[in-house]
Short mmCIF file of C-alpha atoms and ligand atoms in Angstrom, two decimals:
data_model
loop_
_atom_site.label_atom_id
_atom_site.label_comp_id
_atom_site.label_asym_id
_atom_site.label_seq_id
_atom_site.Cartn_x
_atom_site.Cartn_y
_atom_site.Cartn_z
CA MET E 20 49.35 -58.75 -21.09
CA SER E 21 50.13 -60.68 -17.95
CA ASP E 22 50.50 -64.42 -18.39
CA ARG E 23 48.98 -65.25 -15.02
CA ILE E 24 45.70 -67.16 -15.13
CA LEU E 25 43.09 -65.64 -12.84
CA MET E 26 40.27 -67.76 -11.43
CA ALA E 27 36.70 -66.53 -11.05
CA PRO E 28 34.61 -69.29 -9.44
CA SER E 29 30.91 -68.88 -10.21
CA LEU E 30 28.78 -68.76 -7.08
CA LEU E 31 25.80 -69.88 -9.19
CA SER E 32 26.89 -73.46 -8.52
CA ALA E 33 27.43 -72.92 -4.78
CA ASP E 34 24.92 -73.84 -2.07
CA PHE E 35 22.80 -70.67 -1.82
CA THR E 36 21.99 -71.41 1.83
CA ARG E 37 25.70 -71.22 2.63
CA LEU E 38 27.11 -68.50 0.38
CA ALA E 39 29.46 -67.02 2.98
CA GLU E 40 31.09 -70.42 3.46
CA ALA E 41 31.45 -70.82 -0.31
CA VAL E 42 33.11 -67.41 -0.55
CA SER E 43 35.59 -68.14 2.20
CA LEU E 44 36.34 -71.59 0.80
CA VAL E 45 37.26 -70.37 -2.69
CA GLU E 46 39.02 -67.27 -1.38
CA GLY E 47 41.09 -69.51 0.88
CA ALA E 48 41.99 -71.62 -2.15
CA GLY E 49 43.25 -68.54 -4.02
CA ALA E 50 40.30 -67.32 -6.10
CA ASP E 51 41.09 -64.02 -7.79
CA PHE E 52 37.48 -62.91 -8.30
CA LEU E 53 34.02 -64.02 -7.17
CA HIS E 54 31.85 -64.44 -10.27
CA VAL E 55 28.25 -63.44 -9.62
CA ASP E 56 25.64 -64.38 -12.24
CA VAL E 57 22.68 -62.01 -12.39
CA MET E 58 19.77 -63.30 -14.52
CA ASP E 59 16.46 -61.56 -15.09
CA GLY E 60 14.15 -64.22 -16.55
CA HIS E 61 13.93 -62.16 -19.77
CA PHE E 62 17.34 -61.95 -21.41
CA VAL E 63 17.96 -65.49 -20.19
CA PRO E 64 15.44 -68.14 -19.10
CA ASN E 65 16.40 -68.14 -15.42
CA LEU E 66 16.23 -65.88 -12.37
CA THR E 67 19.10 -65.84 -9.90
CA ILE E 68 20.87 -63.20 -7.88
CA GLY E 69 19.95 -59.50 -7.53
CA PRO E 70 21.31 -56.43 -5.77
CA PRO E 71 20.41 -57.48 -2.18
CA ILE E 72 22.48 -60.65 -2.46
CA ILE E 73 25.35 -58.73 -4.06
CA ARG E 74 25.23 -56.30 -1.13
CA ALA E 75 25.39 -59.24 1.29
CA LEU E 76 28.25 -60.87 -0.61
CA LYS E 77 30.16 -57.59 -0.49
CA ARG E 78 30.08 -57.72 3.31
CA VAL E 79 31.95 -61.03 3.42
CA ALA E 80 34.08 -60.93 0.26
CA THR E 81 37.75 -60.01 0.27
CA ARG E 82 38.19 -60.53 -3.48
CA PRO E 83 36.53 -58.33 -6.14
CA LEU E 84 32.96 -59.15 -7.15
CA ASP E 85 32.90 -59.92 -10.88
CA VAL E 86 29.24 -59.28 -11.67
CA HIS E 87 27.93 -60.74 -14.93
CA LEU E 88 24.67 -59.06 -15.86
CA MET E 89 22.50 -61.33 -18.02
CA ILE E 90 19.69 -58.80 -18.09
CA ASP E 91 17.76 -56.78 -20.65
CA ASP E 92 18.23 -53.04 -20.70
CA ALA E 93 21.24 -52.84 -18.41
CA ASP E 94 21.26 -49.15 -19.34
CA ALA E 95 18.31 -48.68 -16.99
CA THR E 96 19.48 -50.61 -13.93
CA VAL E 97 23.28 -50.80 -13.93
CA ASP E 98 23.39 -48.35 -11.01
CA TRP E 99 21.64 -50.90 -8.76
CA TYR E 100 24.60 -53.26 -9.12
CA LEU E 101 27.20 -50.53 -8.78
CA ASP E 102 25.52 -49.27 -5.61
CA ALA E 103 25.38 -52.83 -4.24
CA GLY E 104 29.17 -53.09 -4.43
CA ALA E 105 30.02 -54.70 -7.77
CA ASP E 106 33.73 -54.17 -8.50
CA TRP E 107 33.68 -55.40 -12.09
CA VAL E 108 30.45 -55.12 -14.08
CA THR E 109 29.98 -56.96 -17.35
CA VAL E 110 27.01 -56.27 -19.62
CA HIS E 111 25.89 -58.20 -22.69
CA VAL E 112 26.36 -56.46 -26.03
CA GLU E 113 23.13 -58.13 -27.19
CA ALA E 114 21.13 -56.47 -24.40
CA CYS E 115 22.36 -52.85 -24.45
CA ASP E 116 21.07 -50.16 -26.79
CA HIS E 117 23.67 -47.69 -25.54
CA LEU E 118 26.71 -49.78 -24.75
CA HIS E 119 29.17 -46.90 -24.70
CA ARG E 120 27.00 -44.97 -22.23
CA VAL E 121 26.77 -47.98 -19.88
CA VAL E 122 30.54 -48.44 -19.97
CA GLN E 123 30.96 -44.76 -19.13
CA ARG E 124 28.54 -45.11 -16.20
CA ILE E 125 30.44 -48.12 -14.82
CA HIS E 126 33.72 -46.24 -15.02
CA ALA E 127 32.24 -43.10 -13.49
CA ALA E 128 31.26 -45.20 -10.47
CA GLY E 129 34.88 -46.32 -10.09
CA ALA E 130 34.25 -49.91 -11.25
CA LYS E 131 35.83 -51.91 -14.07
CA ALA E 132 33.77 -52.45 -17.21
CA GLY E 133 33.33 -55.62 -19.24
CA VAL E 134 31.30 -56.61 -22.28
CA ALA E 135 30.03 -60.16 -22.83
CA LEU E 136 29.37 -61.91 -26.14
CA ASN E 137 26.97 -64.81 -26.61
CA PRO E 138 28.20 -67.78 -28.67
CA ALA E 139 26.50 -66.55 -31.86
CA THR E 140 27.75 -62.96 -31.55
CA PRO E 141 30.84 -62.22 -33.65
CA ALA E 142 34.05 -60.78 -32.20
CA SER E 143 33.89 -57.94 -34.73
CA ILE E 144 31.04 -56.27 -32.82
CA LEU E 145 33.68 -55.15 -30.26
CA GLU E 146 35.69 -53.05 -32.69
CA GLU E 147 34.55 -49.59 -31.55
CA ILE E 148 34.19 -50.28 -27.81
CA LEU E 149 37.32 -52.38 -27.21
CA PRO E 150 39.67 -49.48 -26.31
CA GLU E 151 37.29 -48.52 -23.47
CA LEU E 152 37.06 -51.96 -21.85
CA ASP E 153 38.76 -53.65 -18.91
CA LEU E 154 37.31 -57.06 -19.77
CA VAL E 155 35.78 -59.03 -22.62
CA LEU E 156 33.69 -62.01 -21.52
CA VAL E 157 33.41 -64.74 -24.14
CA MET E 158 30.48 -67.02 -23.40
CA SER E 159 31.34 -70.64 -24.12
CA VAL E 160 27.75 -71.76 -23.40
CA ASN E 161 24.42 -70.09 -24.06
CA PRO E 162 23.87 -68.11 -20.85
CA GLY E 163 21.22 -69.10 -18.35
CA PHE E 164 22.43 -72.15 -16.46
CA GLY E 165 25.49 -73.70 -14.90
CA GLY E 166 26.71 -77.16 -15.81
CA GLN E 167 26.38 -76.92 -19.61
CA ALA E 168 28.86 -78.29 -22.15
CA TYR E 169 31.64 -76.06 -23.55
CA ILE E 170 31.01 -74.85 -27.13
CA PRO E 171 34.25 -75.29 -29.15
CA SER E 172 33.90 -72.13 -31.24
CA ALA E 173 34.82 -70.13 -28.11
CA ALA E 174 38.58 -70.72 -28.50
CA PRO E 175 38.93 -69.30 -32.04
CA LYS E 176 36.78 -66.35 -30.96
CA VAL E 177 39.15 -65.73 -28.03
CA ALA E 178 42.08 -65.78 -30.47
CA ALA E 179 40.35 -63.26 -32.73
CA ILE E 180 39.62 -60.95 -29.81
CA ALA E 181 43.20 -61.28 -28.51
CA ALA E 182 44.44 -60.12 -31.92
CA MET E 183 42.01 -57.17 -31.88
CA ILE E 184 43.16 -56.22 -28.36
CA ALA E 185 46.80 -56.30 -29.41
CA ALA E 186 46.06 -54.26 -32.54
CA CYS E 187 44.29 -51.44 -30.70
CA GLY E 188 46.39 -51.49 -27.53
CA SER E 189 43.38 -52.17 -25.29
CA ARG E 190 44.03 -53.16 -21.66
CA ALA E 191 41.09 -55.60 -21.73
CA LEU E 192 41.51 -59.04 -20.21
CA ILE E 193 39.68 -61.93 -21.88
CA GLU E 194 37.47 -64.01 -19.59
CA VAL E 195 35.74 -67.23 -20.66
CA ASP E 196 32.55 -68.48 -19.03
CA GLY E 197 30.76 -71.79 -19.45
CA GLY E 198 31.80 -75.42 -19.33
CA ILE E 199 35.34 -74.62 -18.16
CA ASP E 200 37.19 -77.47 -16.46
CA GLU E 201 40.67 -79.02 -16.57
CA THR E 202 40.07 -80.20 -20.15
CA THR E 203 38.62 -77.05 -21.69
CA ALA E 204 40.68 -74.45 -19.79
CA PRO E 205 43.83 -75.09 -21.88
CA LEU E 206 41.88 -74.58 -25.11
CA VAL E 207 40.98 -71.01 -24.19
CA THR E 208 44.16 -69.98 -22.37
CA ALA E 209 46.23 -71.13 -25.37
CA ALA E 210 44.10 -68.73 -27.42
CA GLY E 211 44.63 -65.77 -25.06
CA ALA E 212 42.08 -66.03 -22.22
CA ARG E 213 43.46 -64.97 -18.83
CA VAL E 214 40.38 -65.14 -16.58
CA LEU E 215 38.50 -68.42 -16.19
CA VAL E 216 34.99 -68.70 -14.79
CA ALA E 217 34.10 -72.13 -13.44
CA GLY E 218 30.97 -73.12 -11.56
CA ASN E 219 30.09 -76.77 -11.77
CA ALA E 220 33.72 -77.86 -12.14
CA VAL E 221 34.52 -76.14 -8.81
CA PHE E 222 31.47 -76.36 -6.56
CA GLY E 223 30.30 -79.67 -8.03
CA ARG E 224 33.49 -81.39 -6.88
CA PRO E 225 34.19 -82.92 -3.46
CA ASP E 226 37.14 -80.54 -2.93
CA PRO E 227 36.25 -77.22 -4.63
CA GLY E 228 39.54 -75.56 -3.66
CA ALA E 229 41.62 -78.33 -5.21
CA ALA E 230 39.41 -78.28 -8.31
CA LEU E 231 39.85 -74.51 -8.69
CA ASN E 232 43.62 -74.87 -8.61
CA ALA E 233 43.63 -77.88 -10.94
CA ILE E 234 41.72 -75.81 -13.52
CA ARG E 235 44.09 -72.88 -13.04
CA ASP E 236 47.17 -75.14 -13.42
CA ALA E 237 45.78 -76.78 -16.56
CA GLY E 238 45.05 -73.37 -18.06
CA GLN E 239 48.39 -71.90 -16.99
CA ALA E 240 50.32 -74.78 -18.57
CA ALA E 241 48.81 -73.95 -21.97
CA VAL E 242 49.72 -70.24 -21.97
CA PRO E 243 52.12 -69.72 -24.86
CA ARG E 244 55.57 -68.71 -23.64
CA GLY E 245 56.47 -65.20 -24.75
C1 DX5 Y 323 26.03 -69.23 -17.33
C2 DX5 Y 323 26.79 -68.39 -16.33
C3 DX5 Y 323 28.02 -69.03 -15.87
C4 DX5 Y 323 27.83 -70.33 -15.15
C5 DX5 Y 323 29.03 -71.16 -15.48
O1 DX5 Y 323 25.01 -68.51 -17.87
O2 DX5 Y 323 27.14 -67.14 -16.88
O3 DX5 Y 323 28.84 -68.14 -15.10
O4 DX5 Y 323 27.69 -70.22 -13.78
O5 DX5 Y 323 28.82 -72.41 -14.95
P1 DX5 Y 323 29.65 -73.68 -15.44
O6 DX5 Y 323 31.09 -73.42 -15.13
O7 DX5 Y 323 29.04 -74.77 -14.60
O8 DX5 Y 323 29.40 -73.84 -16.91
ZN1 ZN Y 324 28.68 -65.91 -15.77
#
């Protein structure tokens, strides 16, 4: 596992009237991914971005689109997001009846596949699917909104998943999403997270590029030296 901390700023906290500017700002600051939060008003109590916006983002993005599907029945609609240009597609384990089939579909389209876990979902649910995954997304808030407070049980869950990944030889990276800032980033990178999503702590600051790199530096400093 690489020790480099990768940053995935969440466009959910950007100004939706100026998304192209937000993309170029965080890309210029060194963002590794663009995190795109898709919500359906059913799985989570909010409606946000859908395939047309993803298609538009794809036209201006130079970094991979990290698309987080907070939707029911991703089995039925995952192709919409793949066709729109998602590079990484993450589905919620709580919302998929046929998780293995969805992961196969994502891979067949040439994209990377991730699985997300809500705060109350145990790490052990990943046991069978982990060898197939490129990413595990540990939610450190209940999904639905930006700007919520980090839930401390995320770090021990990251550590448990890191141990499972090592045990089965999975290539999966661990990403953490929700309430990540300079203070909480070290808690999850010390436990094994390598991709950090941050929305409010980037776009809610006067200098989003500087904030992104401050979060990365804080997280990087806590990575255990191998
Ligand atoms: C929450 C989303 C997050 C959100 C994170 O449901 O999945 O990606 O944008 O926002 P912050 O960093 O503000 O908690
Ligand atoms: Zn997200």
